PDB file of C-alpha atoms in Angstrom:
ATOM      1  CA  MET A   8      62.104 -25.359  91.382  1.00 31.00           C
ATOM      2  CA  THR A   9      62.737 -23.796  94.768  1.00 32.00           C
ATOM      3  CA  GLU A  10      62.524 -20.032  94.605  1.00 31.00           C
ATOM      4  CA  ILE A  11      64.895 -18.112  96.850  1.00 29.00           C
ATOM      5  CA  THR A  12      62.966 -15.801  99.140  1.00 30.00           C
ATOM      6  CA  SER A  13      63.597 -13.999 102.391  1.00 31.00           C
ATOM      7  CA  ALA A  14      61.903 -16.899 104.164  1.00 34.00           C
ATOM      8  CA  ASN A  15      64.896 -19.080 103.263  1.00 38.00           C
ATOM      9  CA  GLN A  16      67.343 -16.708 104.932  1.00 38.00           C
ATOM     10  CA  PRO A  17      68.393 -16.763 108.624  1.00 42.00           C
ATOM     11  CA  GLN A  18      66.533 -14.065 110.505  1.00 43.00           C
ATOM     12  CA  ASN A  19      68.687 -13.997 113.647  1.00 51.00           C
ATOM     13  CA  GLY A  20      71.990 -12.422 112.626  1.00 57.00           C
ATOM     14  CA  ARG A  21      74.755 -11.236 114.916  1.00 62.00           C
ATOM     15  CA  ALA A  22      73.409  -7.674 114.853  1.00 52.00           C
ATOM     16  CA  THR A  23      69.997  -8.831 116.033  1.00 59.00           C
ATOM     17  CA  THR A  24      71.578 -10.811 118.869  1.00 64.00           C
ATOM     18  CA  ALA A  25      73.697  -7.823 119.848  1.00 54.00           C
ATOM     19  CA  GLN A  26      70.647  -5.568 119.826  1.00 56.00           C
ATOM     20  CA  LYS A  27      68.778  -7.892 122.217  1.00 62.00           C
ATOM     21  CA  SER A  28      71.788  -7.989 124.539  1.00 62.00           C
ATOM     22  CA  LEU A  29      72.092  -4.195 124.456  1.00 51.00           C
ATOM     23  CA  ALA A  30      68.389  -3.799 125.258  1.00 58.00           C
ATOM     24  CA  ASN A  31      68.779  -6.034 128.322  1.00 61.00           C
ATOM     25  CA  ASN A  32      71.842  -4.091 129.490  1.00 63.00           C
ATOM     26  CA  PHE A  33      70.072  -0.784 128.931  1.00 60.00           C
ATOM     27  CA  ASP A  34      67.119  -1.938 131.049  1.00 64.00           C
ATOM     28  CA  ASP A  35      69.538  -2.854 133.849  1.00 65.00           C
ATOM     29  CA  PHE A  36      71.232   0.525 133.495  1.00 62.00           C
ATOM     30  CA  LEU A  37      67.935   2.421 133.787  1.00 64.00           C
ATOM     31  CA  THR A  38      66.988   0.376 136.860  1.00 71.00           C
ATOM     32  CA  LEU A  39      70.273   1.241 138.549  1.00 63.00           C
ATOM     33  CA  LEU A  40      69.967   4.893 137.537  1.00 62.00           C
ATOM     34  CA  THR A  41      66.433   5.160 138.891  1.00 69.00           C
ATOM     35  CA  THR A  42      67.404   3.451 142.155  1.00 70.00           C
ATOM     36  CA  GLN A  43      70.406   5.702 142.664  1.00 63.00           C
ATOM     37  CA  LEU A  44      68.505   8.907 141.920  1.00 62.00           C
ATOM     38  CA  THR A  45      65.704   7.844 144.239  1.00 69.00           C
ATOM     39  CA  ASN A  46      68.085   7.170 147.122  1.00 67.00           C
ATOM     40  CA  GLN A  47      70.516  10.048 146.631  1.00 64.00           C
ATOM     41  CA  ASP A  48      71.201  12.637 149.325  1.00 61.00           C
ATOM     42  CA  PRO A  49      69.238  15.789 148.419  1.00 65.00           C
ATOM     43  CA  LEU A  50      71.978  17.904 150.039  1.00 63.00           C
ATOM     44  CA  ASN A  51      74.674  16.130 148.052  1.00 64.00           C
ATOM     45  CA  PRO A  52      73.122  15.035 144.708  1.00 60.00           C
ATOM     46  CA  THR A  53      74.883  12.561 142.471  1.00 58.00           C
ATOM     47  CA  ASP A  54      77.018  13.975 139.678  1.00 59.00           C
ATOM     48  CA  THR A  55      75.133  13.205 136.429  1.00 62.00           C
ATOM     49  CA  THR A  56      78.200  13.489 134.187  1.00 67.00           C
ATOM     50  CA  GLU A  57      78.948   9.769 134.340  1.00 64.00           C
ATOM     51  CA  PHE A  58      75.320   8.855 133.634  1.00 63.00           C
ATOM     52  CA  THR A  59      75.295  11.210 130.649  1.00 65.00           C
ATOM     53  CA  ASN A  60      78.461   9.646 129.266  1.00 69.00           C
ATOM     54  CA  GLN A  61      76.987   6.169 129.597  1.00 65.00           C
ATOM     55  CA  LEU A  62      73.798   7.240 127.823  1.00 65.00           C
ATOM     56  CA  VAL A  63      75.893   8.616 124.978  1.00 64.00           C
ATOM     57  CA  ASN A  64      77.832   5.340 124.784  1.00 70.00           C
ATOM     58  CA  PHE A  65      74.606   3.346 124.687  1.00 65.00           C
ATOM     59  CA  THR A  66      73.366   5.546 121.841  1.00 70.00           C
ATOM     60  CA  ASN A  67      76.594   5.107 119.864  1.00 71.00           C
ATOM     61  CA  VAL A  68      76.517   1.340 120.285  1.00 68.00           C
ATOM     62  CA  GLU A  69      72.848   1.239 119.272  1.00 69.00           C
ATOM     63  CA  GLN A  70      73.611   3.199 116.100  1.00 73.00           C
ATOM     64  CA  ALA A  71      76.518   0.854 115.270  1.00 74.00           C
ATOM     65  CA  ILE A  72      74.263  -2.188 115.721  1.00 71.00           C
ATOM     66  CA  ALA A  73      71.611  -0.608 113.476  1.00 72.00           C
ATOM     67  CA  THR A  74      74.278  -0.059 110.801  1.00 75.00           C
ATOM     68  CA  ASN A  75      75.365  -3.709 111.065  1.00 73.00           C
ATOM     69  CA  GLN A  76      71.747  -4.832 110.732  1.00 73.00           C
ATOM     70  CA  ASN A  77      71.384  -2.818 107.538  1.00 72.00           C
ATOM     71  CA  LEU A  78      74.601  -4.333 106.174  1.00 74.00           C
ATOM     72  CA  GLU A  79      73.415  -7.856 107.016  1.00 72.00           C
ATOM     73  CA  THR A  80      70.134  -7.171 105.233  1.00 69.00           C
ATOM     74  CA  LEU A  81      71.974  -5.885 102.150  1.00 67.00           C
ATOM     75  CA  VAL A  82      74.199  -8.974 102.088  1.00 65.00           C
ATOM     76  CA  GLN A  83      71.164 -11.272 102.359  1.00 63.00           C
ATOM     77  CA  LEU A  84      69.356  -9.404  99.576  1.00 60.00           C
ATOM     78  CA  GLN A  85      72.448  -9.648  97.368  1.00 61.00           C
ATOM     79  CA  GLN A  86      72.712 -13.385  98.007  1.00 57.00           C
ATOM     80  CA  MET A  87      69.018 -13.830  97.240  1.00 59.00           C
ATOM     81  CA  SER A  88      69.401 -11.840  94.008  1.00 58.00           C
ATOM     82  CA  GLN A  89      72.415 -13.878  92.912  1.00 61.00           C
ATOM     83  CA  GLN A  90      70.666 -17.169  93.629  1.00 58.00           C
ATOM     84  CA  ASN A  91      67.522 -16.080  91.779  1.00 61.00           C
ATOM     85  CA  MET A  92      69.650 -15.023  88.785  1.00 67.00           C
ATOM     86  CA  MET A  93      71.406 -18.396  88.908  1.00 61.00           C
ATOM     87  CA  SER A  94      68.043 -20.171  88.976  1.00 62.00           C
ATOM     88  CA  ALA A  95      66.820 -18.126  86.007  1.00 72.00           C
ATOM     89  CA  THR A  96      69.969 -19.049  84.062  1.00 75.00           C
ATOM     90  CA  MET A  97      69.667 -22.745  84.864  1.00 79.00           C
ATOM     91  CA  ILE A  98      66.028 -22.864  83.740  1.00 83.00           C
ATOM     92  CA  ASN A  99      67.358 -22.532  80.179  1.00 85.00           C
ATOM     93  CA  TYR A 100      69.138 -25.876  80.640  1.00 86.00           C
ATOM     94  CA  LEU A 101      65.998 -27.861  81.464  1.00 89.00           C
ATOM     95  CA  GLY A 102      65.258 -30.616  78.965  1.00 89.00           C
ATOM     96  CA  LYS A 103      68.791 -30.451  77.563  1.00 91.00           C
ATOM     97  CA  SER A 104      71.569 -33.013  77.823  1.00 92.00           C
ATOM     98  CA  ILE A 105      74.104 -31.844  80.397  1.00 92.00           C
ATOM     99  CA  GLY A 106      77.676 -33.117  80.526  1.00 93.00           C
ATOM    100  CA  THR A 107      80.079 -32.881  83.446  1.00 93.00           C
ATOM    101  CA  ASN A 108      83.425 -34.365  84.473  1.00 93.00           C
ATOM    102  CA  LEU A 109      82.199 -35.258  87.954  1.00 94.00           C
ATOM    103  CA  ASN A 110      82.881 -38.777  89.251  1.00 95.00           C
ATOM    104  CA  VAL A 111      79.240 -39.169  90.248  1.00 94.00           C
ATOM    105  CA  ALA A 112      76.412 -41.621  89.559  1.00 95.00           C
ATOM    106  CA  ALA A 113      73.050 -42.531  91.011  1.00 94.00           C
ATOM    107  CA  LEU A 114      72.377 -45.948  92.498  1.00 96.00           C
ATOM    108  CA  GLU A 115      68.862 -47.001  91.518  1.00 94.00           C
ATOM    109  CA  GLY A 116      67.374 -50.468  91.764  1.00 90.00           C
ATOM    110  CA  GLY A 117      70.717 -52.043  92.607  1.00 92.00           C
ATOM    111  CA  GLU A 118      72.618 -50.577  89.670  1.00 95.00           C
ATOM    112  CA  ALA A 119      75.061 -47.677  89.260  1.00 96.00           C
ATOM    113  CA  SER A 120      77.475 -46.997  86.391  1.00 96.00           C
ATOM    114  CA  TRP A 121      80.339 -44.558  85.950  1.00 96.00           C
ATOM    115  CA  ASN A 122      81.962 -43.509  82.681  1.00 95.00           C
ATOM    116  CA  LEU A 123      85.726 -43.166  82.938  1.00 95.00           C
ATOM    117  CA  SER A 124      88.800 -43.104  80.783  1.00 96.00           C
ATOM    118  CA  LEU A 125      92.294 -44.330  81.646  1.00 95.00           C
ATOM    119  CA  GLY A 126      95.223 -42.539  80.098  1.00 95.00           C
ATOM    120  CA  SER A 127      97.235 -45.756  79.910  1.00 94.00           C
ATOM    121  CA  SER A 128      96.921 -49.421  80.731  1.00 93.00           C
ATOM    122  CA  ALA A 129      97.005 -50.166  84.437  1.00 93.00           C
ATOM    123  CA  GLY A 130      98.708 -53.155  86.034  1.00 91.00           C
ATOM    124  CA  GLU A 131      96.653 -52.638  89.209  1.00 92.00           C
ATOM    125  CA  THR A 132      93.536 -50.534  89.730  1.00 94.00           C
ATOM    126  CA  THR A 133      91.636 -49.750  92.928  1.00 96.00           C
ATOM    127  CA  TYR A 134      87.985 -48.708  92.776  1.00 97.00           C
ATOM    128  CA  GLU A 135      86.533 -46.921  95.815  1.00 97.00           C
ATOM    129  CA  ILE A 136      82.918 -45.780  96.187  1.00 97.00           C
ATOM    130  CA  TYR A 137      81.849 -43.074  98.635  1.00 97.00           C
ATOM    131  CA  ASP A 138      78.426 -41.873  99.738  1.00 96.00           C
ATOM    132  CA  GLN A 139      77.346 -38.221  99.943  1.00 91.00           C
ATOM    133  CA  ASN A 140      78.737 -37.959 103.479  1.00 92.00           C
ATOM    134  CA  GLY A 141      82.213 -38.904 102.276  1.00 94.00           C
ATOM    135  CA  SER A 142      82.143 -42.362 103.865  1.00 95.00           C
ATOM    136  CA  ARG A 143      83.667 -45.188 101.854  1.00 97.00           C
ATOM    137  CA  VAL A 144      81.096 -47.915 101.312  1.00 97.00           C
ATOM    138  CA  PHE A 145      82.871 -50.195  98.842  1.00 97.00           C
ATOM    139  CA  SER A 146      86.369 -50.918  97.594  1.00 97.00           C
ATOM    140  CA  GLU A 147      87.971 -53.475  95.313  1.00 96.00           C
ATOM    141  CA  THR A 148      91.252 -53.931  93.484  1.00 95.00           C
ATOM    142  CA  LYS A 149      91.657 -55.447  90.027  1.00 92.00           C
ATOM    143  CA  ASP A 150      94.848 -56.781  88.512  1.00 88.00           C
ATOM    144  CA  SER A 151      94.623 -54.933  85.211  1.00 86.00           C
ATOM    145  CA  ALA A 152      92.607 -52.379  83.252  1.00 90.00           C
ATOM    146  CA  ALA A 153      92.875 -51.369  79.607  1.00 91.00           C
ATOM    147  CA  ALA A 154      93.582 -47.828  78.474  1.00 94.00           C
ATOM    148  CA  GLY A 155      90.756 -45.717  77.050  1.00 95.00           C
ATOM    149  CA  ALA A 156      87.041 -45.230  77.716  1.00 95.00           C
ATOM    150  CA  GLN A 157      85.205 -47.788  79.827  1.00 94.00           C
ATOM    151  CA  GLN A 158      82.405 -48.191  82.367  1.00 95.00           C
ATOM    152  CA  TYR A 159      82.489 -49.328  85.952  1.00 96.00           C
ATOM    153  CA  HIS A 160      79.346 -51.009  87.307  1.00 96.00           C
ATOM    154  CA  TRP A 161      78.295 -51.477  90.922  1.00 97.00           C
ATOM    155  CA  ASP A 162      75.358 -53.492  92.197  1.00 96.00           C
ATOM    156  CA  GLY A 163      75.032 -51.569  95.469  1.00 96.00           C
ATOM    157  CA  THR A 164      76.631 -54.219  97.658  1.00 96.00           C
ATOM    158  CA  LYS A 165      78.817 -52.654 100.346  1.00 96.00           C
ATOM    159  CA  SER A 166      82.143 -54.046 101.502  1.00 95.00           C
ATOM    160  CA  SER A 167      80.334 -55.099 104.686  1.00 95.00           C
ATOM    161  CA  GLY A 168      77.969 -57.252 102.620  1.00 95.00           C
ATOM    162  CA  SER A 169      74.895 -55.091 103.248  1.00 96.00           C
ATOM    163  CA  THR A 170      72.986 -53.322 100.482  1.00 96.00           C
ATOM    164  CA  ALA A 171      73.442 -49.592  99.949  1.00 97.00           C
ATOM    165  CA  SER A 172      70.405 -47.326  99.791  1.00 95.00           C
ATOM    166  CA  ASP A 173      69.490 -45.692  96.504  1.00 95.00           C
ATOM    167  CA  GLY A 174      71.091 -42.287  96.084  1.00 93.00           C
ATOM    168  CA  VAL A 175      74.143 -40.440  94.806  1.00 95.00           C
ATOM    169  CA  TYR A 176      77.601 -42.020  95.054  1.00 96.00           C
ATOM    170  CA  TYR A 177      81.112 -41.061  93.995  1.00 97.00           C
ATOM    171  CA  LEU A 178      83.771 -43.271  92.422  1.00 97.00           C
ATOM    172  CA  VAL A 179      87.492 -42.731  92.967  1.00 97.00           C
ATOM    173  CA  VAL A 180      89.806 -44.781  90.763  1.00 96.00           C
ATOM    174  CA  ASN A 181      93.531 -45.140  91.435  1.00 95.00           C
ATOM    175  CA  GLY A 182      95.571 -47.000  88.831  1.00 93.00           C
ATOM    176  CA  LYS A 183      99.245 -47.802  88.458  1.00 93.00           C
ATOM    177  CA  THR A 184     101.129 -49.024  85.434  1.00 91.00           C
ATOM    178  CA  ALA A 185     103.230 -52.180  85.540  1.00 86.00           C
ATOM    179  CA  GLY A 186     106.207 -49.897  86.203  1.00 87.00           C
ATOM    180  CA  GLY A 187     104.491 -48.252  89.199  1.00 88.00           C
ATOM    181  CA  SER A 188     103.579 -44.926  87.569  1.00 93.00           C
ATOM    182  CA  LYS A 189     100.218 -43.322  88.345  1.00 95.00           C
ATOM    183  CA  VAL A 190      97.577 -43.643  85.634  1.00 95.00           C
ATOM    184  CA  GLN A 191      95.590 -40.554  84.606  1.00 95.00           C
ATOM    185  CA  VAL A 192      91.862 -41.131  85.202  1.00 96.00           C
ATOM    186  CA  ASP A 193      89.119 -38.904  83.761  1.00 96.00           C
ATOM    187  CA  TYR A 194      85.413 -39.125  84.561  1.00 96.00           C
ATOM    188  CA  SER A 195      82.305 -38.089  82.672  1.00 94.00           C
ATOM    189  CA  PHE A 196      78.609 -37.961  83.441  1.00 94.00           C
ATOM    190  CA  GLU A 197      75.770 -36.987  81.112  1.00 92.00           C
ATOM    191  CA  GLY A 198      72.000 -36.854  81.381  1.00 92.00           C
ATOM    192  CA  ILE A 199      68.863 -34.793  80.842  1.00 92.00           C
ATOM    193  CA  ALA A 200      68.322 -31.862  83.214  1.00 92.00           C
ATOM    194  CA  THR A 201      64.901 -32.292  84.788  1.00 90.00           C
ATOM    195  CA  SER A 202      64.678 -29.609  87.488  1.00 89.00           C
ATOM    196  CA  VAL A 203      66.396 -26.699  89.233  1.00 86.00           C
ATOM    197  CA  GLU A 204      66.659 -26.916  93.009  1.00 86.00           C
ATOM    198  CA  THR A 205      68.413 -25.291  95.941  1.00 80.00           C
ATOM    199  CA  LEU A 206      70.556 -27.603  98.067  1.00 80.00           C
ATOM    200  CA  ASN A 207      72.391 -26.240 101.104  1.00 78.00           C
ATOM    201  CA  GLY A 208      72.076 -22.713  99.745  1.00 74.00           C
ATOM    202  CA  GLU A 209      73.456 -23.607  96.293  1.00 80.00           C
ATOM    203  CA  THR A 210      71.409 -23.632  93.111  1.00 83.00           C
ATOM    204  CA  VAL A 211      71.880 -26.887  91.185  1.00 88.00           C
ATOM    205  CA  LEU A 212      70.501 -28.734  88.194  1.00 89.00           C
ATOM    206  CA  LYS A 213      69.046 -32.138  88.927  1.00 91.00           C
ATOM    207  CA  ILE A 214      69.912 -34.792  86.364  1.00 92.00           C
ATOM    208  CA  GLY A 215      67.735 -37.585  87.592  1.00 88.00           C
ATOM    209  CA  LYS A 216      68.779 -37.758  91.249  1.00 88.00           C
ATOM    210  CA  VAL A 217      72.228 -36.274  90.637  1.00 92.00           C
ATOM    211  CA  PRO A 218      72.740 -32.579  91.558  1.00 91.00           C
ATOM    212  CA  VAL A 219      75.195 -30.645  89.362  1.00 90.00           C
ATOM    213  CA  GLY A 220      76.346 -27.085  90.029  1.00 87.00           C
ATOM    214  CA  LEU A 221      76.742 -24.621  87.180  1.00 84.00           C
ATOM    215  CA  ASP A 222      80.538 -24.505  87.583  1.00 85.00           C
ATOM    216  CA  TYR A 223      80.794 -28.232  86.868  1.00 90.00           C
ATOM    217  CA  ILE A 224      78.892 -28.229  83.569  1.00 90.00           C
ATOM    218  CA  ASN A 225      81.200 -28.639  80.584  1.00 88.00           C
ATOM    219  CA  SER A 226      78.674 -29.347  77.806  1.00 90.00           C
ATOM    220  CA  VAL A 227      75.044 -28.583  76.981  1.00 87.00           C
ATOM    221  CA  THR A 228      73.290 -30.296  74.073  1.00 89.00           C
ATOM    222  CA  GLN A 229      69.834 -29.506  72.745  1.00 83.00           C
ATOM    223  CA  GLN A 230      67.762 -32.621  72.224  1.00 68.00           C
ATOM    224  CA  ASN A 231      66.512 -33.159  68.661  1.00 64.00           C
ATOM    225  CA  LEU A 232      62.755 -33.190  69.088  1.00 54.00           C
ATOM    226  CA  ASN A 233      62.275 -34.152  65.429  1.00 57.00           C
ATOM    227  CA  GLU A 234      63.914 -37.534  65.846  1.00 53.00           C
ATOM    228  CA  PRO A 235      61.357 -40.376  65.751  1.00 52.00           C
ATOM    229  CA  SER A 236      60.990 -42.153  69.048  1.00 46.00           C
ATOM    230  CA  ALA A 237      62.263 -45.701  69.251  1.00 41.00           C
TER     231      ALA A 237
END
């Protein structure tokens, strides 16, 4: 499991960038001020009112930046706390059978299978498979498909004829009845939760190689440890 810590958070926020820019501007301002005071006419000294006003403005801006930095820190701490709480919750799911309605499956050793259910018989059905980047890698159309629960199998061969790499893939099924009406398609995926990880800032359960977020879990089943092994 990947624990969320401050090391995982971006350290260069907008407030930090603004503070660096302000520091550079303030250095330039002091250089100009020193140069002007050094070269002023002793009999006609420079009015310091404008310099005083600018110093006050610099101070106000610096205080505003400091406030923004504190707010950014609070937001990061809140995000870290939420992610750690999510991780702690998901730990309770480890070793249990997790069900989801995602249209996802893992391709391993040239084999991937999806569980799906058609609401009615289809006169024509198109099966499209996408990789994790959203690119379509395979597509085929079949003349008919029966209503009810069924499985779709893929051997990892792309439409181009090359072999897809092992990993997570998504199936999109579009069916039409003989009369041209759209067929309702439902998906299901189930497996044993093996680990809790953080992917792209989101805490997920890993079911084999498949990541599943907490919002997508629709069933959790405790395995019967008393059942004799096969």
